[in-house]
Amino acid sequence: MKVAQAKLKEIGPDDMNMEEYKKWHEDYSLFRKVSVYLLTGLELYQKGKYQEALSYLVYAYQSNAALLMKGPRRGVKESVIALYRRKCLLELNAKAASLFETNDDHSVTEGINVMNELIIPCIHLIINNDISKDDLDAIEVMRNHWCSYLGQDIAENLQLCLGEFLPRLLDPSAEIIVLKEPPTIRPNSPYDLCSRFAAVMESIQGVSTVTVK
């Protein structure tokens, strides 16, 4: 963030190259958005609100990828976002599977909705980009878990549910799926964002990772 702020001071609106000035403003605004989405996702993850956290982390990753295409220092280290996106996915998949196994109509519907509205769209987005081995392994774990139900003696209604969403889980090219963008959050000051990020990372990892001066 300091790099972007310094650059913006160098190329004020009185400079001749207004296009460069506008471009840096756009990139800086996108970087602020990535930072807010990442921070919000991490704070929600810390509170165990994986469903809400996942959407913010997914959009943080997608927007950050656009920044990194312009240079390695333009965005956030993508492995950090990917790690907690992956953790949220695995937590939500376990929750959806537990709900599915209850064979209670309301719980089964809730579990299937989590799969259809969050997990499957997220998996499709991950696969359509450059996928890491860690992400691929996590996706295979989730797919294998759901496929394991095929060899079990489960109720007919559960078999029907599997037949409906399992093909979508296994074949990301079957359809175009859009993950709804999370609610927009107005960014606070850079120092406030840094302080909150330091606090949440220290809480999650048990170590101090950021020093704010």
JSON list of C-alpha atoms in Angstrom, two decimals:
[
{"chain": "A", "resi": 1, "resn": "MET", "atom": "CA", "xyz": [0.00, 0.00, 0.00]},
{"chain": "A", "resi": 2, "resn": "LYS", "atom": "CA", "xyz": [2.93, 2.38, 0.76]},
{"chain": "A", "resi": 3, "resn": "VAL", "atom": "CA", "xyz": [4.30, 1.76, -2.75]},
{"chain": "A", "resi": 4, "resn": "ALA", "atom": "CA", "xyz": [0.98, 2.78, -4.31]},
{"chain": "A", "resi": 5, "resn": "GLN", "atom": "CA", "xyz": [0.66, 5.88, -2.11]},
{"chain": "A", "resi": 6, "resn": "ALA", "atom": "CA", "xyz": [4.20, 7.02, -2.95]},
{"chain": "A", "resi": 7, "resn": "LYS", "atom": "CA", "xyz": [3.56, 6.55, -6.66]},
{"chain": "A", "resi": 8, "resn": "LEU", "atom": "CA", "xyz": [0.34, 8.56, -6.52]},
{"chain": "A", "resi": 9, "resn": "LYS", "atom": "CA", "xyz": [2.22, 11.45, -4.87]},
{"chain": "A", "resi": 10, "resn": "GLU", "atom": "CA", "xyz": [4.78, 11.37, -7.70]},
{"chain": "A", "resi": 11, "resn": "ILE", "atom": "CA", "xyz": [2.19, 11.61, -10.46]},
{"chain": "A", "resi": 12, "resn": "GLY", "atom": "CA", "xyz": [-0.26, 14.30, -9.39]},
{"chain": "A", "resi": 13, "resn": "PRO", "atom": "CA", "xyz": [-3.14, 15.49, -11.58]},
{"chain": "A", "resi": 14, "resn": "ASP", "atom": "CA", "xyz": [-1.04, 18.42, -12.86]},
{"chain": "A", "resi": 15, "resn": "ASP", "atom": "CA", "xyz": [1.31, 16.07, -14.66]},
{"chain": "A", "resi": 16, "resn": "MET", "atom": "CA", "xyz": [1.04, 15.72, -18.41]},
{"chain": "A", "resi": 17, "resn": "ASN", "atom": "CA", "xyz": [0.37, 11.97, -18.36]},
{"chain": "A", "resi": 18, "resn": "MET", "atom": "CA", "xyz": [-3.20, 11.92, -17.09]},
{"chain": "A", "resi": 19, "resn": "GLU", "atom": "CA", "xyz": [-3.75, 8.38, -18.37]},
{"chain": "A", "resi": 20, "resn": "GLU", "atom": "CA", "xyz": [-1.02, 7.04, -16.09]},
{"chain": "A", "resi": 21, "resn": "TYR", "atom": "CA", "xyz": [-2.48, 9.03, -13.20]},
{"chain": "A", "resi": 22, "resn": "LYS", "atom": "CA", "xyz": [-5.95, 7.56, -13.77]},
{"chain": "A", "resi": 23, "resn": "LYS", "atom": "CA", "xyz": [-4.54, 4.05, -14.18]},
{"chain": "A", "resi": 24, "resn": "TRP", "atom": "CA", "xyz": [-2.72, 4.24, -10.85]},
{"chain": "A", "resi": 25, "resn": "HIS", "atom": "CA", "xyz": [-5.86, 5.53, -9.15]},
{"chain": "A", "resi": 26, "resn": "GLU", "atom": "CA", "xyz": [-7.83, 2.60, -10.56]},
{"chain": "A", "resi": 27, "resn": "ASP", "atom": "CA", "xyz": [-5.19, 0.08, -9.48]},
{"chain": "A", "resi": 28, "resn": "TYR", "atom": "CA", "xyz": [-4.94, 1.62, -6.02]},
{"chain": "A", "resi": 29, "resn": "SER", "atom": "CA", "xyz": [-8.74, 1.51, -5.62]},
{"chain": "A", "resi": 30, "resn": "LEU", "atom": "CA", "xyz": [-8.74, -2.15, -6.62]},
{"chain": "A", "resi": 31, "resn": "PHE", "atom": "CA", "xyz": [-5.91, -2.86, -4.18]},
{"chain": "A", "resi": 32, "resn": "ARG", "atom": "CA", "xyz": [-7.92, -1.23, -1.38]},
{"chain": "A", "resi": 33, "resn": "LYS", "atom": "CA", "xyz": [-10.88, -3.40, -2.35]},
{"chain": "A", "resi": 34, "resn": "VAL", "atom": "CA", "xyz": [-8.72, -6.55, -2.25]},
{"chain": "A", "resi": 35, "resn": "SER", "atom": "CA", "xyz": [-7.38, -5.54, 1.17]},
{"chain": "A", "resi": 36, "resn": "VAL", "atom": "CA", "xyz": [-10.85, -4.93, 2.60]},
{"chain": "A", "resi": 37, "resn": "TYR", "atom": "CA", "xyz": [-12.26, -8.16, 1.16]},
{"chain": "A", "resi": 38, "resn": "LEU", "atom": "CA", "xyz": [-9.30, -10.19, 2.45]},
{"chain": "A", "resi": 39, "resn": "LEU", "atom": "CA", "xyz": [-9.46, -8.62, 5.89]},
{"chain": "A", "resi": 40, "resn": "THR", "atom": "CA", "xyz": [-13.22, -9.12, 6.14]},
{"chain": "A", "resi": 41, "resn": "GLY", "atom": "CA", "xyz": [-12.87, -12.73, 5.02]},
{"chain": "A", "resi": 42, "resn": "LEU", "atom": "CA", "xyz": [-10.16, -13.41, 7.60]},
{"chain": "A", "resi": 43, "resn": "GLU", "atom": "CA", "xyz": [-12.14, -11.81, 10.41]},
{"chain": "A", "resi": 44, "resn": "LEU", "atom": "CA", "xyz": [-15.22, -13.86, 9.51]},
{"chain": "A", "resi": 45, "resn": "TYR", "atom": "CA", "xyz": [-13.08, -17.01, 9.28]},
{"chain": "A", "resi": 46, "resn": "GLN", "atom": "CA", "xyz": [-11.67, -16.27, 12.72]},
{"chain": "A", "resi": 47, "resn": "LYS", "atom": "CA", "xyz": [-15.25, -16.14, 14.08]},
{"chain": "A", "resi": 48, "resn": "GLY", "atom": "CA", "xyz": [-16.13, -19.47, 12.44]},
{"chain": "A", "resi": 49, "resn": "LYS", "atom": "CA", "xyz": [-18.46, -17.82, 9.90]},
{"chain": "A", "resi": 50, "resn": "TYR", "atom": "CA", "xyz": [-17.08, -19.81, 6.98]},
{"chain": "A", "resi": 51, "resn": "GLN", "atom": "CA", "xyz": [-20.08, -19.31, 4.72]},
{"chain": "A", "resi": 52, "resn": "GLU", "atom": "CA", "xyz": [-19.79, -15.52, 4.77]},
{"chain": "A", "resi": 53, "resn": "ALA", "atom": "CA", "xyz": [-15.98, -15.60, 4.75]},
{"chain": "A", "resi": 54, "resn": "LEU", "atom": "CA", "xyz": [-15.71, -17.69, 1.59]},
{"chain": "A", "resi": 55, "resn": "SER", "atom": "CA", "xyz": [-17.40, -15.15, -0.70]},
{"chain": "A", "resi": 56, "resn": "TYR", "atom": "CA", "xyz": [-15.08, -12.36, 0.45]},
{"chain": "A", "resi": 57, "resn": "LEU", "atom": "CA", "xyz": [-11.98, -14.54, 0.08]},
{"chain": "A", "resi": 58, "resn": "VAL", "atom": "CA", "xyz": [-13.00, -15.73, -3.39]},
{"chain": "A", "resi": 59, "resn": "TYR", "atom": "CA", "xyz": [-13.54, -12.18, -4.64]},
{"chain": "A", "resi": 60, "resn": "ALA", "atom": "CA", "xyz": [-10.35, -11.00, -2.95]},
{"chain": "A", "resi": 61, "resn": "TYR", "atom": "CA", "xyz": [-8.44, -13.69, -4.84]},
{"chain": "A", "resi": 62, "resn": "GLN", "atom": "CA", "xyz": [-10.07, -12.89, -8.20]},
{"chain": "A", "resi": 63, "resn": "SER", "atom": "CA", "xyz": [-9.47, -9.13, -7.92]},
{"chain": "A", "resi": 64, "resn": "ASN", "atom": "CA", "xyz": [-5.94, -9.68, -6.63]},
{"chain": "A", "resi": 65, "resn": "ALA", "atom": "CA", "xyz": [-5.14, -11.91, -9.61]},
{"chain": "A", "resi": 66, "resn": "ALA", "atom": "CA", "xyz": [-5.98, -9.00, -11.92]},
{"chain": "A", "resi": 67, "resn": "LEU", "atom": "CA", "xyz": [-3.50, -6.80, -10.03]},
{"chain": "A", "resi": 68, "resn": "LEU", "atom": "CA", "xyz": [-0.72, -9.40, -10.03]},
{"chain": "A", "resi": 69, "resn": "MET", "atom": "CA", "xyz": [-0.95, -9.64, -13.82]},
{"chain": "A", "resi": 70, "resn": "LYS", "atom": "CA", "xyz": [0.44, -6.09, -13.89]},
{"chain": "A", "resi": 71, "resn": "GLY", "atom": "CA", "xyz": [3.37, -6.90, -11.60]},
{"chain": "A", "resi": 72, "resn": "PRO", "atom": "CA", "xyz": [4.29, -9.11, -8.61]},
{"chain": "A", "resi": 73, "resn": "ARG", "atom": "CA", "xyz": [4.24, -6.15, -6.18]},
{"chain": "A", "resi": 74, "resn": "ARG", "atom": "CA", "xyz": [0.87, -4.78, -7.30]},
{"chain": "A", "resi": 75, "resn": "GLY", "atom": "CA", "xyz": [-1.19, -7.08, -5.11]},
{"chain": "A", "resi": 76, "resn": "VAL", "atom": "CA", "xyz": [-1.26, -9.32, -2.04]},
{"chain": "A", "resi": 77, "resn": "LYS", "atom": "CA", "xyz": [0.67, -12.59, -1.84]},
{"chain": "A", "resi": 78, "resn": "GLU", "atom": "CA", "xyz": [-1.91, -14.89, -3.39]},
{"chain": "A", "resi": 79, "resn": "SER", "atom": "CA", "xyz": [-0.92, -17.96, -1.36]},
{"chain": "A", "resi": 80, "resn": "VAL", "atom": "CA", "xyz": [-2.27, -16.25, 1.78]},
{"chain": "A", "resi": 81, "resn": "ILE", "atom": "CA", "xyz": [-5.71, -15.73, 0.24]},
{"chain": "A", "resi": 82, "resn": "ALA", "atom": "CA", "xyz": [-5.69, -19.21, -1.30]},
{"chain": "A", "resi": 83, "resn": "LEU", "atom": "CA", "xyz": [-4.85, -20.85, 2.04]},
{"chain": "A", "resi": 84, "resn": "TYR", "atom": "CA", "xyz": [-7.85, -19.44, 3.90]},
{"chain": "A", "resi": 85, "resn": "ARG", "atom": "CA", "xyz": [-10.13, -19.83, 0.90]},
{"chain": "A", "resi": 86, "resn": "ARG", "atom": "CA", "xyz": [-9.18, -23.51, 0.92]},
{"chain": "A", "resi": 87, "resn": "LYS", "atom": "CA", "xyz": [-9.72, -23.82, 4.68]},
{"chain": "A", "resi": 88, "resn": "CYS", "atom": "CA", "xyz": [-13.20, -22.29, 4.33]},
{"chain": "A", "resi": 89, "resn": "LEU", "atom": "CA", "xyz": [-14.06, -24.67, 1.49]},
{"chain": "A", "resi": 90, "resn": "LEU", "atom": "CA", "xyz": [-13.07, -27.74, 3.49]},
{"chain": "A", "resi": 91, "resn": "GLU", "atom": "CA", "xyz": [-14.95, -26.56, 6.59]},
{"chain": "A", "resi": 92, "resn": "LEU", "atom": "CA", "xyz": [-18.09, -25.84, 4.57]},
{"chain": "A", "resi": 93, "resn": "ASN", "atom": "CA", "xyz": [-17.87, -29.13, 2.72]},
{"chain": "A", "resi": 94, "resn": "ALA", "atom": "CA", "xyz": [-17.70, -30.99, 6.03]},
{"chain": "A", "resi": 95, "resn": "LYS", "atom": "CA", "xyz": [-20.71, -29.03, 7.29]},
{"chain": "A", "resi": 96, "resn": "ALA", "atom": "CA", "xyz": [-22.72, -29.72, 4.12]},
{"chain": "A", "resi": 97, "resn": "ALA", "atom": "CA", "xyz": [-21.90, -33.44, 4.33]},
{"chain": "A", "resi": 98, "resn": "SER", "atom": "CA", "xyz": [-22.97, -33.58, 7.99]},
{"chain": "A", "resi": 99, "resn": "LEU", "atom": "CA", "xyz": [-26.28, -31.94, 7.13]},
{"chain": "A", "resi": 100, "resn": "PHE", "atom": "CA", "xyz": [-26.75, -34.34, 4.21]},
{"chain": "A", "resi": 101, "resn": "GLU", "atom": "CA", "xyz": [-26.19, -37.37, 6.43]},
{"chain": "A", "resi": 102, "resn": "THR", "atom": "CA", "xyz": [-28.97, -36.40, 8.86]},
{"chain": "A", "resi": 103, "resn": "ASN", "atom": "CA", "xyz": [-31.59, -37.36, 6.24]},
{"chain": "A", "resi": 104, "resn": "ASP", "atom": "CA", "xyz": [-33.74, -34.58, 7.69]},
{"chain": "A", "resi": 105, "resn": "ASP", "atom": "CA", "xyz": [-35.45, -32.74, 4.83]},
{"chain": "A", "resi": 106, "resn": "HIS", "atom": "CA", "xyz": [-34.64, -29.26, 6.14]},
{"chain": "A", "resi": 107, "resn": "SER", "atom": "CA", "xyz": [-31.02, -30.11, 6.96]},
{"chain": "A", "resi": 108, "resn": "VAL", "atom": "CA", "xyz": [-30.46, -31.92, 3.66]},
{"chain": "A", "resi": 109, "resn": "THR", "atom": "CA", "xyz": [-31.82, -28.92, 1.74]},
{"chain": "A", "resi": 110, "resn": "GLU", "atom": "CA", "xyz": [-29.54, -26.59, 3.69]},
{"chain": "A", "resi": 111, "resn": "GLY", "atom": "CA", "xyz": [-26.52, -28.77, 2.93]},
{"chain": "A", "resi": 112, "resn": "ILE", "atom": "CA", "xyz": [-27.33, -29.00, -0.77]},
{"chain": "A", "resi": 113, "resn": "ASN", "atom": "CA", "xyz": [-27.81, -25.23, -0.94]},
{"chain": "A", "resi": 114, "resn": "VAL", "atom": "CA", "xyz": [-24.33, -24.73, 0.52]},
{"chain": "A", "resi": 115, "resn": "MET", "atom": "CA", "xyz": [-22.95, -26.99, -2.20]},
{"chain": "A", "resi": 116, "resn": "ASN", "atom": "CA", "xyz": [-24.89, -25.37, -5.05]},
{"chain": "A", "resi": 117, "resn": "GLU", "atom": "CA", "xyz": [-24.55, -21.74, -4.03]},
{"chain": "A", "resi": 118, "resn": "LEU", "atom": "CA", "xyz": [-21.04, -21.64, -2.59]},
{"chain": "A", "resi": 119, "resn": "ILE", "atom": "CA", "xyz": [-18.83, -24.69, -2.88]},
{"chain": "A", "resi": 120, "resn": "ILE", "atom": "CA", "xyz": [-19.49, -25.67, -6.49]},
{"chain": "A", "resi": 121, "resn": "PRO", "atom": "CA", "xyz": [-19.22, -22.09, -7.87]},
{"chain": "A", "resi": 122, "resn": "CYS", "atom": "CA", "xyz": [-16.00, -21.60, -5.91]},
{"chain": "A", "resi": 123, "resn": "ILE", "atom": "CA", "xyz": [-14.52, -24.85, -7.21]},
{"chain": "A", "resi": 124, "resn": "HIS", "atom": "CA", "xyz": [-15.38, -23.84, -10.77]},
{"chain": "A", "resi": 125, "resn": "LEU", "atom": "CA", "xyz": [-13.61, -20.49, -10.33]},
{"chain": "A", "resi": 126, "resn": "ILE", "atom": "CA", "xyz": [-10.52, -22.19, -8.89]},
{"chain": "A", "resi": 127, "resn": "ILE", "atom": "CA", "xyz": [-10.32, -24.75, -11.69]},
{"chain": "A", "resi": 128, "resn": "ASN", "atom": "CA", "xyz": [-10.76, -22.12, -14.40]},
{"chain": "A", "resi": 129, "resn": "ASN", "atom": "CA", "xyz": [-7.61, -20.33, -13.16]},
{"chain": "A", "resi": 130, "resn": "ASP", "atom": "CA", "xyz": [-4.08, -21.61, -12.62]},
{"chain": "A", "resi": 131, "resn": "ILE", "atom": "CA", "xyz": [-4.71, -24.22, -9.94]},
{"chain": "A", "resi": 132, "resn": "SER", "atom": "CA", "xyz": [-2.14, -25.12, -7.29]},
{"chain": "A", "resi": 133, "resn": "LYS", "atom": "CA", "xyz": [-1.47, -28.65, -6.09]},
{"chain": "A", "resi": 134, "resn": "ASP", "atom": "CA", "xyz": [-2.87, -27.79, -2.65]},
{"chain": "A", "resi": 135, "resn": "ASP", "atom": "CA", "xyz": [-6.12, -26.54, -4.17]},
{"chain": "A", "resi": 136, "resn": "LEU", "atom": "CA", "xyz": [-6.35, -29.56, -6.47]},
{"chain": "A", "resi": 137, "resn": "ASP", "atom": "CA", "xyz": [-5.79, -31.93, -3.54]},
{"chain": "A", "resi": 138, "resn": "ALA", "atom": "CA", "xyz": [-8.50, -30.18, -1.50]},
{"chain": "A", "resi": 139, "resn": "ILE", "atom": "CA", "xyz": [-10.98, -30.40, -4.37]},
{"chain": "A", "resi": 140, "resn": "GLU", "atom": "CA", "xyz": [-10.26, -34.10, -4.81]},
{"chain": "A", "resi": 141, "resn": "VAL", "atom": "CA", "xyz": [-10.86, -34.66, -1.09]},
{"chain": "A", "resi": 142, "resn": "MET", "atom": "CA", "xyz": [-14.26, -32.99, -1.37]},
{"chain": "A", "resi": 143, "resn": "ARG", "atom": "CA", "xyz": [-15.22, -34.85, -4.53]},
{"chain": "A", "resi": 144, "resn": "ASN", "atom": "CA", "xyz": [-14.13, -38.21, -3.13]},
{"chain": "A", "resi": 145, "resn": "HIS", "atom": "CA", "xyz": [-16.18, -37.64, 0.01]},
{"chain": "A", "resi": 146, "resn": "TRP", "atom": "CA", "xyz": [-19.37, -37.08, -1.94]},
{"chain": "A", "resi": 147, "resn": "CYS", "atom": "CA", "xyz": [-18.65, -39.91, -4.38]},
{"chain": "A", "resi": 148, "resn": "SER", "atom": "CA", "xyz": [-18.22, -42.27, -1.42]},
{"chain": "A", "resi": 149, "resn": "TYR", "atom": "CA", "xyz": [-21.96, -42.00, -0.75]},
{"chain": "A", "resi": 150, "resn": "LEU", "atom": "CA", "xyz": [-22.60, -43.81, -4.04]},
{"chain": "A", "resi": 151, "resn": "GLY", "atom": "CA", "xyz": [-21.31, -47.03, -2.53]},
{"chain": "A", "resi": 152, "resn": "GLN", "atom": "CA", "xyz": [-23.41, -46.71, 0.60]},
{"chain": "A", "resi": 153, "resn": "ASP", "atom": "CA", "xyz": [-26.95, -47.81, 1.37]},
{"chain": "A", "resi": 154, "resn": "ILE", "atom": "CA", "xyz": [-28.62, -44.39, 1.62]},
{"chain": "A", "resi": 155, "resn": "ALA", "atom": "CA", "xyz": [-32.24, -43.28, 1.39]},
{"chain": "A", "resi": 156, "resn": "GLU", "atom": "CA", "xyz": [-33.82, -42.78, -2.02]},
{"chain": "A", "resi": 157, "resn": "ASN", "atom": "CA", "xyz": [-34.26, -39.02, -1.53]},
{"chain": "A", "resi": 158, "resn": "LEU", "atom": "CA", "xyz": [-30.53, -38.70, -0.81]},
{"chain": "A", "resi": 159, "resn": "GLN", "atom": "CA", "xyz": [-29.72, -40.67, -3.94]},
{"chain": "A", "resi": 160, "resn": "LEU", "atom": "CA", "xyz": [-31.85, -38.24, -5.96]},
{"chain": "A", "resi": 161, "resn": "CYS", "atom": "CA", "xyz": [-30.04, -35.25, -4.43]},
{"chain": "A", "resi": 162, "resn": "LEU", "atom": "CA", "xyz": [-26.67, -36.78, -5.28]},
{"chain": "A", "resi": 163, "resn": "GLY", "atom": "CA", "xyz": [-27.78, -37.41, -8.84]},
{"chain": "A", "resi": 164, "resn": "GLU", "atom": "CA", "xyz": [-28.69, -33.74, -9.24]},
{"chain": "A", "resi": 165, "resn": "PHE", "atom": "CA", "xyz": [-25.58, -31.97, -7.95]},
{"chain": "A", "resi": 166, "resn": "LEU", "atom": "CA", "xyz": [-22.77, -34.55, -8.20]},
{"chain": "A", "resi": 167, "resn": "PRO", "atom": "CA", "xyz": [-22.32, -34.10, -12.00]},
{"chain": "A", "resi": 168, "resn": "ARG", "atom": "CA", "xyz": [-21.90, -30.35, -11.43]},
{"chain": "A", "resi": 169, "resn": "LEU", "atom": "CA", "xyz": [-19.32, -31.00, -8.73]},
{"chain": "A", "resi": 170, "resn": "LEU", "atom": "CA", "xyz": [-17.32, -33.35, -10.95]},
{"chain": "A", "resi": 171, "resn": "ASP", "atom": "CA", "xyz": [-17.54, -31.51, -14.29]},
{"chain": "A", "resi": 172, "resn": "PRO", "atom": "CA", "xyz": [-16.72, -27.78, -14.06]},
{"chain": "A", "resi": 173, "resn": "SER", "atom": "CA", "xyz": [-17.17, -27.32, -17.81]},
{"chain": "A", "resi": 174, "resn": "ALA", "atom": "CA", "xyz": [-20.80, -28.41, -17.79]},
{"chain": "A", "resi": 175, "resn": "GLU", "atom": "CA", "xyz": [-22.21, -24.92, -17.18]},
{"chain": "A", "resi": 176, "resn": "ILE", "atom": "CA", "xyz": [-21.37, -21.33, -16.38]},
{"chain": "A", "resi": 177, "resn": "ILE", "atom": "CA", "xyz": [-21.74, -20.66, -12.67]},
{"chain": "A", "resi": 178, "resn": "VAL", "atom": "CA", "xyz": [-21.54, -17.24, -11.06]},
{"chain": "A", "resi": 179, "resn": "LEU", "atom": "CA", "xyz": [-20.76, -16.72, -7.39]},
{"chain": "A", "resi": 180, "resn": "LYS", "atom": "CA", "xyz": [-22.67, -13.74, -6.01]},
{"chain": "A", "resi": 181, "resn": "GLU", "atom": "CA", "xyz": [-20.38, -10.91, -4.93]},
{"chain": "A", "resi": 182, "resn": "PRO", "atom": "CA", "xyz": [-20.47, -10.19, -1.17]},
{"chain": "A", "resi": 183, "resn": "PRO", "atom": "CA", "xyz": [-21.81, -6.91, 0.26]},
{"chain": "A", "resi": 184, "resn": "THR", "atom": "CA", "xyz": [-19.60, -3.92, -0.49]},
{"chain": "A", "resi": 185, "resn": "ILE", "atom": "CA", "xyz": [-17.72, -2.52, 2.50]},
{"chain": "A", "resi": 186, "resn": "ARG", "atom": "CA", "xyz": [-16.37, 1.02, 2.64]},
{"chain": "A", "resi": 187, "resn": "PRO", "atom": "CA", "xyz": [-12.60, 0.85, 3.26]},
{"chain": "A", "resi": 188, "resn": "ASN", "atom": "CA", "xyz": [-11.19, 2.53, 6.34]},
{"chain": "A", "resi": 189, "resn": "SER", "atom": "CA", "xyz": [-7.84, 4.30, 6.59]},
{"chain": "A", "resi": 190, "resn": "PRO", "atom": "CA", "xyz": [-4.74, 2.31, 5.54]},
{"chain": "A", "resi": 191, "resn": "TYR", "atom": "CA", "xyz": [-3.44, 2.33, 9.12]},
{"chain": "A", "resi": 192, "resn": "ASP", "atom": "CA", "xyz": [-6.73, 0.94, 10.43]},
{"chain": "A", "resi": 193, "resn": "LEU", "atom": "CA", "xyz": [-6.62, -1.84, 7.82]},
{"chain": "A", "resi": 194, "resn": "CYS", "atom": "CA", "xyz": [-3.02, -2.68, 8.75]},
{"chain": "A", "resi": 195, "resn": "SER", "atom": "CA", "xyz": [-3.84, -2.78, 12.46]},
{"chain": "A", "resi": 196, "resn": "ARG", "atom": "CA", "xyz": [-6.86, -5.02, 11.94]},
{"chain": "A", "resi": 197, "resn": "PHE", "atom": "CA", "xyz": [-4.88, -7.30, 9.62]},
{"chain": "A", "resi": 198, "resn": "ALA", "atom": "CA", "xyz": [-2.09, -7.63, 12.18]},
{"chain": "A", "resi": 199, "resn": "ALA", "atom": "CA", "xyz": [-4.62, -8.45, 14.89]},
{"chain": "A", "resi": 200, "resn": "VAL", "atom": "CA", "xyz": [-6.50, -11.09, 12.93]},
{"chain": "A", "resi": 201, "resn": "MET", "atom": "CA", "xyz": [-3.33, -12.81, 11.67]},
{"chain": "A", "resi": 202, "resn": "GLU", "atom": "CA", "xyz": [-1.89, -12.88, 15.18]},
{"chain": "A", "resi": 203, "resn": "SER", "atom": "CA", "xyz": [-5.13, -14.40, 16.44]},
{"chain": "A", "resi": 204, "resn": "ILE", "atom": "CA", "xyz": [-5.32, -17.02, 13.66]},
{"chain": "A", "resi": 205, "resn": "GLN", "atom": "CA", "xyz": [-1.66, -18.01, 13.55]},
{"chain": "A", "resi": 206, "resn": "GLY", "atom": "CA", "xyz": [-0.66, -17.20, 17.11]},
{"chain": "A", "resi": 207, "resn": "VAL", "atom": "CA", "xyz": [2.22, -14.97, 15.97]},
{"chain": "A", "resi": 208, "resn": "SER", "atom": "CA", "xyz": [2.67, -11.29, 15.24]},
{"chain": "A", "resi": 209, "resn": "THR", "atom": "CA", "xyz": [2.99, -10.87, 11.45]},
{"chain": "A", "resi": 210, "resn": "VAL", "atom": "CA", "xyz": [2.67, -7.14, 10.83]},
{"chain": "A", "resi": 211, "resn": "THR", "atom": "CA", "xyz": [4.18, -4.12, 12.50]},
{"chain": "A", "resi": 212, "resn": "VAL", "atom": "CA", "xyz": [2.28, -0.85, 12.12]},
{"chain": "A", "resi": 213, "resn": "LYS", "atom": "CA", "xyz": [4.30, 2.35, 12.55]}
]
